[in-house]
Coordinates of N, CA, C and O in Angstrom, one line a residue:
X1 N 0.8 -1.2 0.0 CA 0.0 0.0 0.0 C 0.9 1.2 0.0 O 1.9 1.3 0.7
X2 N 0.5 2.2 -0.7 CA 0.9 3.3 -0.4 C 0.9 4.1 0.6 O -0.1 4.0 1.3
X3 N 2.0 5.4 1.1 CA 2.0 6.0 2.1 C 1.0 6.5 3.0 O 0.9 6.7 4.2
X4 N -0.1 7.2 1.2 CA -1.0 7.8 1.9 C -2.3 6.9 2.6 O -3.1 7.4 3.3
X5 N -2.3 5.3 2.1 CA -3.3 5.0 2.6 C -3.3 4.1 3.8 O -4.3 3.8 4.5
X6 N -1.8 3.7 4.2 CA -1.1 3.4 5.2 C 0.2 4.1 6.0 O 0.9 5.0 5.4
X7 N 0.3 3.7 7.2 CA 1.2 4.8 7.7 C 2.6 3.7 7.4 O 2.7 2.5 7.2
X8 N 3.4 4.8 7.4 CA 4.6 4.3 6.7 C 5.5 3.3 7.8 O 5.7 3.7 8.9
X9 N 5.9 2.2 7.4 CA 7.3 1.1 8.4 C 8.4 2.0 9.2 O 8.9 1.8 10.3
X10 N 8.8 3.1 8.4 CA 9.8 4.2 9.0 C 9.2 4.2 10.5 O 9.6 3.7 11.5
X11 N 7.9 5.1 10.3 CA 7.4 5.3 11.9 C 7.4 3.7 13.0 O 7.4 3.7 14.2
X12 N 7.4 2.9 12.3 CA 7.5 1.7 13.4 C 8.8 1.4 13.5 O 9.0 0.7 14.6
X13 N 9.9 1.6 12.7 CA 11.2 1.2 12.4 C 12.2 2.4 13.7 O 13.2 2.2 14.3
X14 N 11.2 3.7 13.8 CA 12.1 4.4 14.3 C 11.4 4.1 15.6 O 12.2 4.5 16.4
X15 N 10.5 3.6 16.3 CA 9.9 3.9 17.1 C 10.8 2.7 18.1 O 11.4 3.0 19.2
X16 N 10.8 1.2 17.4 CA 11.3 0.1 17.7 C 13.2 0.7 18.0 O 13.9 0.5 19.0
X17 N 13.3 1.4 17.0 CA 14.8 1.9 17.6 C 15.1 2.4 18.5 O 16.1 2.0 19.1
X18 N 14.1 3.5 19.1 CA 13.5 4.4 20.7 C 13.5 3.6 21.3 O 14.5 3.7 22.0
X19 N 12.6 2.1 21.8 CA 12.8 1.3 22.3 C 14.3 0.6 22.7 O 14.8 0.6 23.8
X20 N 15.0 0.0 21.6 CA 16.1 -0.5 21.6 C 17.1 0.3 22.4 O 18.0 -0.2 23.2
X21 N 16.9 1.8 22.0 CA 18.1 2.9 22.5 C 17.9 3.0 24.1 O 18.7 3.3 25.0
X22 N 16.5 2.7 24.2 CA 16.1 2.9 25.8 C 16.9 2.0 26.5 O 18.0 2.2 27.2
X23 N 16.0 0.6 26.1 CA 16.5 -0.6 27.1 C 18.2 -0.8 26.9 O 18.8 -1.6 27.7
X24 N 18.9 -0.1 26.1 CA 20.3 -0.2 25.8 C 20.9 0.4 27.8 O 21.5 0.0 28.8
X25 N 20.4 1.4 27.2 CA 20.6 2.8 28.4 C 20.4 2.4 29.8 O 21.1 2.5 30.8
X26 N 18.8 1.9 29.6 CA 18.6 1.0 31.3 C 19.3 -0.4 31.3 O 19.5 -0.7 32.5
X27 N 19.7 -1.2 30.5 CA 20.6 -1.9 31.2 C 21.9 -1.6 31.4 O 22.4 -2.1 32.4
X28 N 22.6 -1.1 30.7 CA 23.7 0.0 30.6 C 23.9 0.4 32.4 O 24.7 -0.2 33.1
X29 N 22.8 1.6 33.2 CA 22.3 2.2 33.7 C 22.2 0.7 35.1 O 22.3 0.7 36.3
X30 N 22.0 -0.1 34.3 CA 21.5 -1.1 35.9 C 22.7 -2.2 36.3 O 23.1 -2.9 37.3
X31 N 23.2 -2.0 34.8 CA 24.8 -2.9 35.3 C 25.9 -2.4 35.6 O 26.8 -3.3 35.9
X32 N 26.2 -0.8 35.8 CA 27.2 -0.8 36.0 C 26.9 0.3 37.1 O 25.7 0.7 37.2
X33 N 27.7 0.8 37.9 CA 28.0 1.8 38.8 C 29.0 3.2 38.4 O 30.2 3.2 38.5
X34 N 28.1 4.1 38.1 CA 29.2 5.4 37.2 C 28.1 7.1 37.5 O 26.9 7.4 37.5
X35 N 29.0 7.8 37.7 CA 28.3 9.2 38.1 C 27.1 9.5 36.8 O 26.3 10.5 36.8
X36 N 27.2 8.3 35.4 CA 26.5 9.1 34.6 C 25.1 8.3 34.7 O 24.1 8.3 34.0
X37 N 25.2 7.4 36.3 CA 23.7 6.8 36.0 C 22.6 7.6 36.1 O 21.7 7.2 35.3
X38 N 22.3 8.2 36.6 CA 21.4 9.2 36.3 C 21.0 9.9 34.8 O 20.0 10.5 34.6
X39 N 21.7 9.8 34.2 CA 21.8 10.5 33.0 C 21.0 9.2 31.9 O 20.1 9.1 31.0
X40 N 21.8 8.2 32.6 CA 21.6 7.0 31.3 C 20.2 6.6 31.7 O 19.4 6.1 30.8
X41 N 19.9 6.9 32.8 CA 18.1 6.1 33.4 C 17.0 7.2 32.5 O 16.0 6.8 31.9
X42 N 17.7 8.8 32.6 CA 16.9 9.7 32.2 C 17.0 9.4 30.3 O 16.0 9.6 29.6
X43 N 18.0 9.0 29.9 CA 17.9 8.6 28.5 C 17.3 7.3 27.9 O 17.3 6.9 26.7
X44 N 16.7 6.5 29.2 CA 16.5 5.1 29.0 C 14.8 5.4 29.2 O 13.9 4.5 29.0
X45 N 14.5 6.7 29.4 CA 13.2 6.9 29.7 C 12.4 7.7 28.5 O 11.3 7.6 28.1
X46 N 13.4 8.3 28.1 CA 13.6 9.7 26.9 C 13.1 8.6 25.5 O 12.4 8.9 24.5
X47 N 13.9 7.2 25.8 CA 14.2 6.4 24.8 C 12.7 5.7 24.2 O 12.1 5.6 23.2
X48 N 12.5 4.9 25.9 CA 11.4 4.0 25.5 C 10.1 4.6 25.4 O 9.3 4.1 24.6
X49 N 9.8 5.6 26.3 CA 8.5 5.6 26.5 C 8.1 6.5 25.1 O 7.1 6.2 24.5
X50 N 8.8 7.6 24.6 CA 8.4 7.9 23.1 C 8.1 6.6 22.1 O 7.2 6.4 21.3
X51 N 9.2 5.6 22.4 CA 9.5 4.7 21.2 C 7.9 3.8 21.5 O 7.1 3.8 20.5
X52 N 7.5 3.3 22.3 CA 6.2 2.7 22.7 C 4.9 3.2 22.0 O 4.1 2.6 21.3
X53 N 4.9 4.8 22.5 CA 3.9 5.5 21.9 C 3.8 5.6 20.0 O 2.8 5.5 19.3
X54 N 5.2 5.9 19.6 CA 5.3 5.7 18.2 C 4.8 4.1 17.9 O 4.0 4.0 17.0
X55 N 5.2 2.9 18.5 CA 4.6 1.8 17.9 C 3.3 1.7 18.3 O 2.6 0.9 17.6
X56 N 2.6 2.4 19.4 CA 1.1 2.1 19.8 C 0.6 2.5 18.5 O -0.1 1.8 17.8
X57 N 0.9 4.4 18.1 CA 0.2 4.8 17.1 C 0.6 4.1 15.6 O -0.1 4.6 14.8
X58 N 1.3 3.4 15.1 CA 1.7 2.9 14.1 C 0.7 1.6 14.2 O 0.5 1.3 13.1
X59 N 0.2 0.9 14.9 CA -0.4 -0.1 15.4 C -2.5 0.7 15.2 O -3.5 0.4 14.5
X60 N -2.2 1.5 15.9 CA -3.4 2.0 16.0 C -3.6 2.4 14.4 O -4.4 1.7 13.9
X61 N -3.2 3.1 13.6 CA -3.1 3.8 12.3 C -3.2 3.0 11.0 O -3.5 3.2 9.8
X62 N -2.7 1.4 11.9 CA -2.7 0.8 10.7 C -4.0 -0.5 10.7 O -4.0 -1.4 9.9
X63 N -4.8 -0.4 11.6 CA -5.7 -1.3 11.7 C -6.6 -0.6 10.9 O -6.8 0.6 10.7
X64 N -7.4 -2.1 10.4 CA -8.1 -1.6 9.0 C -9.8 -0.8 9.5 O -10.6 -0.4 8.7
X65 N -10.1 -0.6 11.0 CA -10.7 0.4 11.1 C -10.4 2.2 11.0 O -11.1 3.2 10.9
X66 N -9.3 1.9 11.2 CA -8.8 3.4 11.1 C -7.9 4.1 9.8 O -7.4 5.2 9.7
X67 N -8.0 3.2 9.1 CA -7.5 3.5 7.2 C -7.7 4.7 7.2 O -6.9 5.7 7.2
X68 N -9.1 4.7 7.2 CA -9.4 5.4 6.0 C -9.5 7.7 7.0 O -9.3 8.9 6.8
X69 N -9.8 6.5 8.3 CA -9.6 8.3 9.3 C -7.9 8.7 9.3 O -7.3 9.8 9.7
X70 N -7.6 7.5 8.8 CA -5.9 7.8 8.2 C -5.2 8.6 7.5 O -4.2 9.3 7.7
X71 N -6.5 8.3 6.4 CA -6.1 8.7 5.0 C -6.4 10.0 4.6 O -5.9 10.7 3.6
X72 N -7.8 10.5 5.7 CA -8.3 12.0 5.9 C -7.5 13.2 6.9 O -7.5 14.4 6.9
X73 N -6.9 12.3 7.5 CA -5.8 13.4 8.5 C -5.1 13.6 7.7 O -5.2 14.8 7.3
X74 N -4.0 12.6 6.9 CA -3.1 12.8 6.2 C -3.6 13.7 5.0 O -2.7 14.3 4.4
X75 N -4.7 13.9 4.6 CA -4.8 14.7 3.4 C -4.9 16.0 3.9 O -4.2 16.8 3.3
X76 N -5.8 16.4 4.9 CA -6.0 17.7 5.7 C -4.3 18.2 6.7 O -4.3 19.2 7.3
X77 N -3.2 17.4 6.8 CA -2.2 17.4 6.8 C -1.4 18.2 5.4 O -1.1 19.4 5.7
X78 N -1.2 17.7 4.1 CA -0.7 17.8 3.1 C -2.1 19.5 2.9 O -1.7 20.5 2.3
X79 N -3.3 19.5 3.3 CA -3.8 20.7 2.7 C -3.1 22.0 3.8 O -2.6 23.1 3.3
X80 N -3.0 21.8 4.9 CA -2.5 22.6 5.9 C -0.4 23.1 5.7 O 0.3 24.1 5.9
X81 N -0.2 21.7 5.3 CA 1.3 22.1 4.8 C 1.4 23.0 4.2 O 2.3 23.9 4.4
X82 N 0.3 22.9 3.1 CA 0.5 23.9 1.9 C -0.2 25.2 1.3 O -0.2 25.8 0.2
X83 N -0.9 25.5 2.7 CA -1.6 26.9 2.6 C -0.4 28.0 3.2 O 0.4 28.0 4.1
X84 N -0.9 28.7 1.9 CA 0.0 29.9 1.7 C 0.4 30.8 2.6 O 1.5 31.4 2.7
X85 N -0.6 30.8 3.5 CA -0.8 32.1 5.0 C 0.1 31.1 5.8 O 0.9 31.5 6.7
X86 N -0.1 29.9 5.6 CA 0.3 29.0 7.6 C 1.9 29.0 7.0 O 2.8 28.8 7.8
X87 N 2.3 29.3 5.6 CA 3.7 28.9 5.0 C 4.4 30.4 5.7 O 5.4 30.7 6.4
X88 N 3.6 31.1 5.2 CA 4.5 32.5 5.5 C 4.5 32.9 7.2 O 5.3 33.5 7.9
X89 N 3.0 32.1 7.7 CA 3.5 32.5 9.3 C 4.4 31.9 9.5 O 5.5 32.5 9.5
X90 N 4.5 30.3 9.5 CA 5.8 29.6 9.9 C 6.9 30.0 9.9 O 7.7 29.8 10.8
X91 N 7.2 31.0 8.4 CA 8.5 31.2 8.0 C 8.6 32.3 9.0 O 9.6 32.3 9.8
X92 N 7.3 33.5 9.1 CA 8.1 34.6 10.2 C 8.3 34.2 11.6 O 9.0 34.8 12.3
X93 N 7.5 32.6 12.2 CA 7.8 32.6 13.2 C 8.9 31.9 13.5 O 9.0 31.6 14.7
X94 N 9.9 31.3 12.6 CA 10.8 30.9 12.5 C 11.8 32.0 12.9 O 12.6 32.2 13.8
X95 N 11.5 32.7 11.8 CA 12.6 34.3 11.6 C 12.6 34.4 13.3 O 13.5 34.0 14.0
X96 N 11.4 34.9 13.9 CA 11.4 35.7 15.0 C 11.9 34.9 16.1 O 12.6 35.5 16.9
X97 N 11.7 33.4 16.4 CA 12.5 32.6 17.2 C 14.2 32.8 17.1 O 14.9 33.2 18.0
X98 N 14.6 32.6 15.7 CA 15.7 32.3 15.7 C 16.4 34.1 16.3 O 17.3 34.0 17.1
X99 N 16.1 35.3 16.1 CA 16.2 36.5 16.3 C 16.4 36.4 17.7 O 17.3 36.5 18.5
X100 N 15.0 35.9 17.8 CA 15.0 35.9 20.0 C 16.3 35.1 20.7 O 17.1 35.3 21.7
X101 N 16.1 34.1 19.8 CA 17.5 33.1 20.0 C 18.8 33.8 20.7 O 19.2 33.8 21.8
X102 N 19.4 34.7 19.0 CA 20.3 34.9 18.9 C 20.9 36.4 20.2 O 22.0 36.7 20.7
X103 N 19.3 37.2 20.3 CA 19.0 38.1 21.3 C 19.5 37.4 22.7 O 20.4 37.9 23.5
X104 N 19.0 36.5 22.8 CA 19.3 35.5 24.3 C 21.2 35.2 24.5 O 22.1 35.6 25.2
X105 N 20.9 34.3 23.3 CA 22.7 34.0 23.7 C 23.8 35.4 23.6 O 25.0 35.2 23.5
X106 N 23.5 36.6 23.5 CA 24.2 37.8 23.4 C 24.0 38.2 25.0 O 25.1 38.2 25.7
X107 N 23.0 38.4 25.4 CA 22.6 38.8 27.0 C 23.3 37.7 27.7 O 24.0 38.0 28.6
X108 N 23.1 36.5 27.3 CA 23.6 35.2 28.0 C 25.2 35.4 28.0 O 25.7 35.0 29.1
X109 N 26.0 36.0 26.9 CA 27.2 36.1 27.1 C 27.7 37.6 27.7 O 28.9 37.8 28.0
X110 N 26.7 38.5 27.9 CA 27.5 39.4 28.8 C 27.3 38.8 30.0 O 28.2 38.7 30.8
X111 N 25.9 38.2 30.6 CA 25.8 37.7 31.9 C 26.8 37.4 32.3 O 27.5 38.1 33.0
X112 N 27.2 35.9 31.8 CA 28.6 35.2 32.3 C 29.9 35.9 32.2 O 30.8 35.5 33.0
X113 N 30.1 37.0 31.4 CA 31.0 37.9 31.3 C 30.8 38.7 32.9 O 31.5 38.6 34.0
X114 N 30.1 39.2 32.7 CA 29.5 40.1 34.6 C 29.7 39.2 35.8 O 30.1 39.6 36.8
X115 N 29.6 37.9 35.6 CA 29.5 36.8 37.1 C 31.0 36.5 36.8 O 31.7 36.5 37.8
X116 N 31.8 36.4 35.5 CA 33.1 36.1 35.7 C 33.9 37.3 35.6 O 35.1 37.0 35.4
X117 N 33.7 38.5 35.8 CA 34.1 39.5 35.9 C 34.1 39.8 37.7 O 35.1 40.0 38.4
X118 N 32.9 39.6 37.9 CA 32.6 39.6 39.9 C 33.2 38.6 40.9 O 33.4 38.6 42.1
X119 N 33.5 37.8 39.7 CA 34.2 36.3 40.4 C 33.4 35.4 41.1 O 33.9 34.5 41.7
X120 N 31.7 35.7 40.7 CA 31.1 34.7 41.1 C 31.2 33.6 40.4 O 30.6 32.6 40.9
X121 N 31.6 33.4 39.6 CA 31.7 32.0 38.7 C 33.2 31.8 37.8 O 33.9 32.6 37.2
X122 N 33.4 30.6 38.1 CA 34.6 29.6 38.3 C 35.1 30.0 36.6 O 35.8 30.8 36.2
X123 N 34.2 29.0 36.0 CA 34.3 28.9 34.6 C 33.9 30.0 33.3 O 33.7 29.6 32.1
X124 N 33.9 31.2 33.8 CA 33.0 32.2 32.9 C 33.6 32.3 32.2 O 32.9 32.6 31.3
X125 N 35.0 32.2 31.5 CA 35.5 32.2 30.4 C 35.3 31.6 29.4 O 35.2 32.1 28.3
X126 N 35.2 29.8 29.8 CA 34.8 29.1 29.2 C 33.2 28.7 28.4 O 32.8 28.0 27.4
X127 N 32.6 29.5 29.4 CA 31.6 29.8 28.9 C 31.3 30.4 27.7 O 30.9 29.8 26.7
X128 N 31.7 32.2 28.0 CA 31.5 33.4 27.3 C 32.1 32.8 25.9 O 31.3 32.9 25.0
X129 N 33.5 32.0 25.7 CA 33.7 31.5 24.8 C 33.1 29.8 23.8 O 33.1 29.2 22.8
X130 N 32.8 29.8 24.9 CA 31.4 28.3 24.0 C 30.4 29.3 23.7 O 30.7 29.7 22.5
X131 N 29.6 29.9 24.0 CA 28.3 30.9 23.5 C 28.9 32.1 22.3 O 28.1 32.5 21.4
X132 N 30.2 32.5 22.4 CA 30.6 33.0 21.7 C 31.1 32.1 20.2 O 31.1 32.7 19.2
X133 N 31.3 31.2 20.3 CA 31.7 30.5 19.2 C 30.5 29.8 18.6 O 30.4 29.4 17.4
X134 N 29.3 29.8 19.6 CA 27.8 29.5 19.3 C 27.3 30.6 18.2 O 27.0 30.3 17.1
X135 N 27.3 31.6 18.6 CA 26.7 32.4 18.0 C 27.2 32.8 16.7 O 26.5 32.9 15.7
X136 N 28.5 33.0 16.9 CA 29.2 33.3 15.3 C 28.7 32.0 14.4 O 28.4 32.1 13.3
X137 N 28.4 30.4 15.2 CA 28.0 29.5 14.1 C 26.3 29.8 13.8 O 25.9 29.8 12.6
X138 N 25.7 30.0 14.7 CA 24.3 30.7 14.6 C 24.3 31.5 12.9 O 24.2 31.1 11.7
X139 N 24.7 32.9 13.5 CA 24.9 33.6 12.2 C 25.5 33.0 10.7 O 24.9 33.1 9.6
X140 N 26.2 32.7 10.9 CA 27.8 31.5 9.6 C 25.8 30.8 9.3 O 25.2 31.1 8.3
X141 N 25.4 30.0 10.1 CA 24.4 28.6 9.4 C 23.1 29.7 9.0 O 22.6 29.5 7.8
X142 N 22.5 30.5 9.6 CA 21.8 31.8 9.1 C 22.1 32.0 7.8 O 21.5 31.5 6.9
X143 N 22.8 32.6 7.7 CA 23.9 33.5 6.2 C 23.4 32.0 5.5 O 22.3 31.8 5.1
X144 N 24.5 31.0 5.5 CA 24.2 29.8 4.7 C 23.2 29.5 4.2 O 23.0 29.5 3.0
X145 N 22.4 29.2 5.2 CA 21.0 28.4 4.6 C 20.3 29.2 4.1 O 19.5 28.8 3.3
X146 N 20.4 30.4 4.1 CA 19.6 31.4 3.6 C 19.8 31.9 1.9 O 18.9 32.2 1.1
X147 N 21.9 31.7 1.7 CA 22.0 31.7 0.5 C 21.3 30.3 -0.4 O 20.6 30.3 -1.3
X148 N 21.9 29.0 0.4 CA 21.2 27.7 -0.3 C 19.8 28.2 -1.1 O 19.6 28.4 -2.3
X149 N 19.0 28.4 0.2 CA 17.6 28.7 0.0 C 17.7 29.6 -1.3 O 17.4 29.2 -2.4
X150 N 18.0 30.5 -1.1 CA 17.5 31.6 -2.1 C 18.2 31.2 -3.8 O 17.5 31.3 -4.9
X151 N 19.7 30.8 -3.7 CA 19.9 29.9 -5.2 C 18.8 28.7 -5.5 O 18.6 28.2 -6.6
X152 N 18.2 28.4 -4.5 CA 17.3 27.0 -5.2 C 15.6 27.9 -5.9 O 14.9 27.6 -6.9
X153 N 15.7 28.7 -5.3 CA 14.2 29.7 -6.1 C 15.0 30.9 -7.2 O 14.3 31.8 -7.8
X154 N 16.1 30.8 -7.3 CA 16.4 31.7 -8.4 C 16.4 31.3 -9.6 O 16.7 32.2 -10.5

């Protein structure tokens, strides 16, 4: 069957992977003793319980009661993609995230500049310079994508 009249194996293939990456992480997480167990339980939860829900709804989507309420999301999906107003908000609310973004990590690097200037904080150098080298790539992938974009409509 086709994509549009079934939901596609990708969404069960990735879902089953979520799964796999989970239980990797919780047993990972239950056999060994390491400061990052905490991390790996929070990634073994991150992993599975998304990956479950993607196979519940791949399971639900694909039983032959729900075809066809399938086949009408997905089309009202594909009509919503491609209305012209929801294209141009997206794009400005894109613009204006990414703007606020770049607003944030600028304030963010005088902060840590000010706390490592006061000497409240250990590492502000290291900081100021990870957010700083953030941002120049921000701008650098901005500029880029934006030339890509605009040679592919020229």
């Amino acid at each position: 069957m086709s994509g549009v009249q079934n939901m596609k194996k990708s969404n069960l293939i990735t879902g089953i992977a979520y799964v796999l990456f989970g239980a990797a992480c919780l047993c990972l997480a239950l056999c060994t003793e390491t400061k990052l167990e905490s991390i790996l339980y929070g990634l073994a939860g991150a992993g599975m319980f998304p990956g479950i829900v993607m196979i519940c709804k791949y399971f639900y989507w694909v039983s032959p009661a729900n075809r066809q309420r399938y086949r009408e999301r997905l089309e009202n999906e594909q009509i919503e993609l491609h209305d012209e107003l929801k294209t141009k908000i997206r794009d400005r609310a894109g613009r204006c995230a990414y703007g606020a973004g770049l607003l944030i990590l600028c304030f963010s690097i005088l902060l840590f500049s000010i706390l490592g200037a006061l000497g409240l904080m250990d590492n502000a150098r290291t900081m100021v310079l990870y957010l700083g080298a953030f941002l120049v790539f921000e701008i650098a992938a901005g500029v880029a994508i934006f030339r890509h974009l605009l040679r592919q409509y020229e």
